[in-house]
Coordinates of C-alpha atoms and ligand atoms in Angstrom, one line a residue:
M1 CA 141.3 129.3 160.5
P2 CA 141.3 128.7 156.8
I3 CA 143.3 125.7 155.6
E4 CA 146.1 126.0 153.1
I5 CA 145.4 123.9 150.1
P6 CA 148.7 122.8 148.5
P7 CA 148.8 122.7 144.7
H8 CA 149.4 118.9 144.8
W9 CA 146.0 118.5 146.6
E10 CA 144.3 120.5 143.9
Q11 CA 146.0 118.4 141.2
L12 CA 144.6 115.2 142.5
S13 CA 142.3 113.7 140.0
L14 CA 139.4 112.2 142.0
E15 CA 136.8 111.7 139.3
G16 CA 135.6 108.2 139.2
L17 CA 136.9 107.5 142.7
S18 CA 134.4 105.6 144.9
G19 CA 134.3 103.0 147.7
V20 CA 136.5 103.3 150.7
L21 CA 139.3 105.9 150.7
M22 CA 141.7 105.6 153.6
V23 CA 144.0 108.3 154.8
I24 CA 147.1 107.2 156.6
G25 CA 150.2 108.8 158.1
A26 CA 152.2 109.3 161.3
P27 CA 151.0 111.8 163.9
D28 CA 150.9 115.4 162.8
T29 CA 151.1 114.8 159.1
G30 CA 147.8 116.6 158.4
K31 CA 145.7 113.4 157.9
S32 CA 142.5 114.8 159.4
T33 CA 142.8 118.1 157.5
F34 CA 143.4 116.3 154.2
A35 CA 140.6 113.8 155.0
R36 CA 138.1 116.7 155.3
Y37 CA 139.4 118.2 152.1
L38 CA 139.0 114.9 150.3
Y39 CA 135.4 114.6 151.7
T40 CA 134.6 118.1 150.3
R41 CA 136.0 117.2 146.9
L42 CA 134.1 114.0 146.8
C43 CA 130.8 115.8 147.5
A44 CA 131.1 117.2 144.0
C45 CA 130.9 113.7 142.5
H46 CA 128.7 111.8 145.0
E47 CA 125.4 112.5 146.5
R48 CA 126.1 110.5 149.6
V49 CA 129.6 110.6 151.1
G50 CA 130.5 109.0 154.4
F51 CA 133.2 110.3 156.7
I52 CA 134.6 108.1 159.4
D53 CA 136.7 109.7 162.1
G54 CA 138.7 106.6 163.0
D55 CA 141.0 108.3 165.4
I56 CA 140.2 107.2 168.9
G57 CA 142.8 109.5 170.5
Q58 CA 142.7 112.9 168.7
A59 CA 139.1 112.4 167.7
S60 CA 137.4 115.0 165.5
L61 CA 133.7 114.0 165.4
G62 CA 133.1 112.5 168.8
P63 CA 134.6 111.8 172.2
P64 CA 138.0 110.0 172.3
T65 CA 137.7 106.2 172.6
T66 CA 135.1 106.2 169.9
M67 CA 135.0 106.2 166.1
T68 CA 132.3 108.2 164.5
L69 CA 130.5 107.9 161.1
V70 CA 128.5 110.7 159.5
V71 CA 126.9 110.5 156.1
R72 CA 126.3 113.6 154.0
Q73 CA 122.8 113.9 152.7
S74 CA 122.4 115.3 149.2
G75 CA 122.9 119.1 148.9
E76 CA 124.7 119.5 152.2
T77 CA 127.9 121.5 151.9
D78 CA 129.2 122.0 155.4
F79 CA 131.6 119.8 157.2
P80 CA 130.8 118.0 159.3
P81 CA 127.4 117.2 157.9
G82 CA 124.5 117.6 160.3
G83 CA 123.0 114.1 159.9
P84 CA 122.8 111.4 162.6
R85 CA 126.1 110.0 163.8
T86 CA 126.9 106.3 164.3
R87 CA 129.5 105.5 166.9
F88 CA 131.6 102.5 167.8
F89 CA 133.3 102.4 171.2
V90 CA 136.8 101.0 171.3
G91 CA 137.3 101.9 175.0
A92 CA 140.9 103.2 174.7
T93 CA 142.6 106.2 173.3
S94 CA 145.2 104.2 171.3
P95 CA 144.8 101.1 169.2
R96 CA 147.8 99.6 171.0
G97 CA 146.4 96.7 173.0
H98 CA 143.0 97.2 171.3
M99 CA 143.7 96.2 167.7
L100 CA 140.7 93.9 167.3
P101 CA 138.0 96.4 168.3
T102 CA 139.7 99.1 166.2
V103 CA 139.6 97.1 163.0
I104 CA 136.2 95.5 163.8
G105 CA 134.7 99.0 164.6
L106 CA 136.0 100.5 161.3
Y107 CA 134.6 97.6 159.4
K108 CA 131.2 97.9 161.0
L109 CA 131.1 101.7 160.4
V110 CA 132.1 101.3 156.7
R111 CA 129.3 98.7 156.3
R112 CA 126.8 101.0 158.0
A113 CA 127.9 103.9 155.7
Q114 CA 127.3 101.7 152.7
E115 CA 123.9 100.6 154.1
L116 CA 123.0 104.3 154.4
G117 CA 123.8 104.8 150.7
A118 CA 127.3 106.3 150.8
T119 CA 129.0 105.6 147.5
A120 CA 132.3 107.0 148.8
V121 CA 133.6 106.7 152.4
V122 CA 136.6 108.7 153.6
V123 CA 138.3 107.0 156.6
D124 CA 140.6 109.1 158.7
T125 CA 142.9 107.0 160.9
T126 CA 145.2 107.2 164.0
G127 CA 148.9 108.1 163.6
L128 CA 150.0 104.6 164.8
V129 CA 152.3 103.5 162.0
A130 CA 155.4 102.3 163.8
P131 CA 156.0 98.6 163.1
E132 CA 157.4 98.0 166.6
Q133 CA 154.1 99.3 168.1
G134 CA 151.9 97.2 165.9
G135 CA 151.2 100.0 163.4
L136 CA 152.3 98.0 160.4
I137 CA 150.1 95.0 161.0
L138 CA 147.2 97.4 161.9
K139 CA 147.4 99.4 158.7
H140 CA 147.7 96.2 156.6
S141 CA 144.8 94.6 158.4
K142 CA 142.6 97.6 157.7
V143 CA 143.5 97.5 154.0
D144 CA 142.8 93.7 153.9
L145 CA 139.4 94.1 155.7
L146 CA 138.1 97.4 154.3
E147 CA 139.5 96.9 150.7
P148 CA 139.9 100.6 150.0
S149 CA 140.0 101.6 146.4
A150 CA 142.7 104.1 147.3
V151 CA 145.1 104.7 150.3
F152 CA 146.2 108.3 150.6
A153 CA 149.6 108.1 152.4
I154 CA 151.1 111.3 153.8
Q155 CA 154.7 110.8 154.6
R156 CA 157.3 113.2 156.1
G157 CA 160.4 111.0 155.8
C158 CA 160.3 107.3 155.3
E159 CA 158.2 106.4 158.3
L160 CA 155.5 104.8 156.2
E161 CA 157.8 102.8 154.0
P162 CA 157.2 99.5 155.8
V163 CA 153.5 99.9 155.2
L164 CA 153.8 101.2 151.6
V165 CA 156.4 98.9 150.1
P166 CA 154.1 95.8 149.7
L167 CA 151.0 98.0 149.0
R168 CA 152.7 99.7 146.1
R169 CA 153.3 96.4 144.4
S170 CA 149.9 94.9 145.2
A171 CA 146.8 95.3 143.0
R172 CA 144.5 95.3 146.0
T173 CA 144.6 99.1 146.3
R174 CA 145.9 102.2 144.7
V175 CA 148.5 104.1 146.8
V176 CA 148.4 107.9 146.4
E177 CA 151.5 109.5 148.1
L178 CA 151.5 113.0 149.4
P179 CA 154.0 115.2 151.3
P180 CA 152.7 116.9 154.4
A181 CA 151.3 120.4 154.0
S182 CA 153.7 123.1 155.2
A183 CA 151.0 124.7 157.4
I184 CA 150.8 121.8 159.8
R185 CA 151.1 122.7 163.5
P186 CA 152.5 119.8 165.5
R187 CA 151.0 119.0 168.9
D188 CA 153.0 117.7 171.9
M189 CA 151.7 115.0 174.3
V190 CA 150.5 117.6 176.8
T191 CA 148.4 119.4 174.2
R192 CA 147.0 116.1 173.0
R193 CA 146.0 115.1 176.5
A194 CA 144.4 118.5 177.1
Y195 CA 142.5 118.2 173.8
R196 CA 141.1 114.8 174.9
A197 CA 140.1 116.3 178.2
R198 CA 138.2 119.1 176.5
L199 CA 136.4 116.7 174.2
F200 CA 135.3 114.6 177.3
A201 CA 134.3 117.7 179.2
R202 CA 132.2 118.8 176.2
Y203 CA 130.6 115.4 175.8
F204 CA 129.7 115.1 179.5
A205 CA 128.6 118.7 179.9
N206 CA 124.9 117.7 179.9
A207 CA 125.3 114.4 181.7
Y208 CA 123.2 113.3 184.6
P209 CA 123.3 110.3 187.0
L210 CA 121.4 107.3 185.6
E211 CA 121.0 104.1 187.6
I212 CA 121.1 101.0 185.5
S213 CA 120.3 97.5 186.6
W214 CA 122.6 95.2 184.7
A215 CA 120.8 92.0 185.6
R216 CA 118.9 92.0 182.3
L217 CA 121.6 93.6 180.1
A218 CA 124.6 92.0 178.5
V219 CA 127.9 93.3 180.1
F220 CA 131.0 93.0 177.9
P221 CA 133.4 91.6 178.9
A222 CA 132.0 91.1 182.4
P223 CA 130.5 93.3 185.2
C224 CA 133.8 94.3 186.8
F225 CA 132.9 98.0 187.1
G226 CA 135.3 100.5 188.7
R227 CA 134.5 104.0 189.9
G228 CA 135.6 106.5 187.2
Q229 CA 135.7 103.8 184.5
L230 CA 134.4 104.8 181.1
V231 CA 131.7 102.6 179.6
A232 CA 129.4 102.6 176.6
L233 CA 125.8 101.8 176.3
E234 CA 125.4 99.8 173.1
D235 CA 122.6 98.9 170.9
A236 CA 122.0 95.4 169.6
H237 CA 124.2 96.0 166.6
G238 CA 127.2 96.9 168.8
F239 CA 127.1 100.6 168.1
A240 CA 127.5 103.0 171.0
L241 CA 124.3 105.0 171.9
A242 CA 126.1 106.9 174.7
L243 CA 129.1 106.9 177.0
G244 CA 129.0 106.9 180.7
V245 CA 131.3 107.2 183.7
V246 CA 130.8 104.8 186.6
Q247 CA 129.9 106.6 189.8
E248 CA 128.7 103.9 192.1
V249 CA 128.4 100.1 191.9
D250 CA 126.1 97.9 194.0
P251 CA 126.9 94.3 193.4
V252 CA 124.1 93.1 195.6
R253 CA 121.3 94.9 193.7
Q254 CA 123.4 94.5 190.5
T255 CA 123.1 98.2 189.7
V256 CA 125.6 100.8 188.5
L257 CA 125.1 104.5 188.7
L258 CA 126.5 106.2 185.6
L259 CA 127.1 109.8 184.7
T260 CA 125.8 109.9 181.2
P261 CA 124.1 112.2 178.7
A262 CA 121.7 109.2 177.9
H263 CA 118.2 110.1 178.9
S264 CA 116.7 106.6 178.7
L265 CA 117.7 103.0 178.3
E266 CA 115.6 102.6 175.2
K267 CA 117.4 100.5 172.6
V268 CA 120.2 99.8 175.1
D269 CA 121.2 96.1 174.7
A270 CA 124.6 96.0 176.5
I271 CA 127.1 97.9 178.6
R272 CA 130.7 97.7 177.4
L273 CA 133.5 98.4 179.8
G274 CA 136.3 100.6 178.5
D275 CA 139.9 100.5 179.5
I276 CA 140.3 104.0 180.7
W277 CA 139.2 106.0 183.8
L278 CA 138.2 109.6 183.8
N279 CA 138.8 112.2 186.4
P280 CA 135.4 114.0 186.7
Q281 CA 137.0 117.3 187.8
T282 CA 139.6 117.6 185.1
W283 CA 138.2 115.1 182.5
E284 CA 141.7 113.8 182.1
D285 CA 141.9 110.1 181.1
S286 CA 144.2 107.6 182.6
R287 CA 144.8 103.9 182.0
W288 CA 144.6 102.7 185.6
G289 CA 142.4 105.1 187.4
N290 CA 143.3 108.4 189.1
T291 CA 143.1 107.6 192.7
G292 CA 142.9 104.7 195.1
D293 CA 139.3 104.1 194.0
R294 CA 140.0 101.9 191.0
P295 CA 137.5 99.0 190.9
T296 CA 135.2 98.8 193.8
F297 CA 133.9 95.5 192.5
G298 CA 135.8 93.0 190.6
A299 CA 139.1 94.7 191.4
G300 CA 140.7 94.1 188.0
R301 CA 139.8 90.4 187.9
L302 CA 137.2 88.6 186.0
P303 CA 134.2 87.9 188.3
E304 CA 133.8 84.7 190.1
K305 CA 130.6 82.8 189.8
E306 CA 129.3 84.1 193.1
D307 CA 129.8 87.7 192.1
L308 CA 127.4 87.2 189.2
R309 CA 124.5 85.5 191.0
Ligands
ATP1 N1 146.7 122.2 155.0 C1 146.7 122.8 156.2 N2 146.4 124.1 156.3 C2 146.3 124.7 157.6 N3 146.5 124.0 158.7 C3 146.8 122.7 158.7 C4 146.9 122.0 157.4 N4 147.1 120.7 157.7 C5 147.2 120.6 159.0 N5 147.0 121.8 159.6 C6 147.0 122.1 161.1 O1 148.0 121.3 161.7 C7 147.5 120.6 162.8 C8 147.6 119.1 162.7 O2 146.8 118.7 161.5 P1 145.9 117.4 161.5 O3 145.0 117.4 162.7 O4 145.2 117.4 160.2 O5 147.0 116.3 161.5 P2 146.8 114.8 161.9 O6 147.8 114.0 161.1 O7 145.4 114.4 161.7 O8 147.2 114.8 163.4 P3 146.9 113.6 164.5 O9 148.1 112.7 164.3 O10 146.9 114.3 165.8 O11 145.6 112.9 164.1 C9 146.0 121.1 163.0 O12 146.0 122.2 163.9 C10 145.6 121.6 161.6 O13 144.7 122.6 161.7
MG2 MG1 144.0 113.4 163.0

């Protein structure tokens, strides 16, 4: 469906804008739609533009739990651009309780975008802005770390005020305030959950069982695998090469059977355990596993020395 471009979007003067451009706002304020518009506008001024889907819940460029970077090569006009994608696995569908990996992942993706030659990088973010849920410290931490040249803030009422009050007075970034577009269609929790399940189903559509011996791989934080648990296979830079769902664990042979679209273990340096479990029938995610078959090994505790022999 075509998007509505409000006049205040068209009036934005973006010439000369470069570096990191962050889009923030509460859920359902049109962040992702505006971020894509911003990306398209920037393509007129920059040969290489990066787009980071930093929303690990309602993700747009990859499976939930991950953040994805794609960089436009010169001449490309479509969104998303077709080039290779760089992913970072946070392992959760909300930054709550996962603040450190969320900001570290964003930082690493911005740095990668710049290494790939992007002179402007649009960062779409999650809707977590409520101070009592950690949203305030999260948004300020992202600004401190990523040093955006501009923060595009979409606000419906005054829900972003705690974030914006100090930023407006600070010289560290420019705040561009926008009202939400009138065409926004809000989504309830059930719709959001179903959307995540569709993304997981699509991601794992061509997945096969792959047995991995973890004896020679790093396992972060430790090899406490549980059946149904979501994990990532990471390269030596800490980027996710593929996701997998744990099917079987053999602590004696130190092997884990994953359902994964990864074809080989080439470049795999580590396995990182996520904090969610997937139901392979419905692809719905849950925090603590779907059935009684939560961890078969480790059972939610860090491994004892004898487990790891
Ligand atoms: N300018 C627009 N024109 C048409 N549709 C829009 C526009 N802005 C948003 N929408 C629609 O409203 C819905 C929510 O928009 P969007 O996904 O951009 O919001 P968001 O703030 O990123 O949401 P979330 O908090 O879930 O990440 C989507 O279905 C989107 O297509
Ligand atoms: Mg969004």
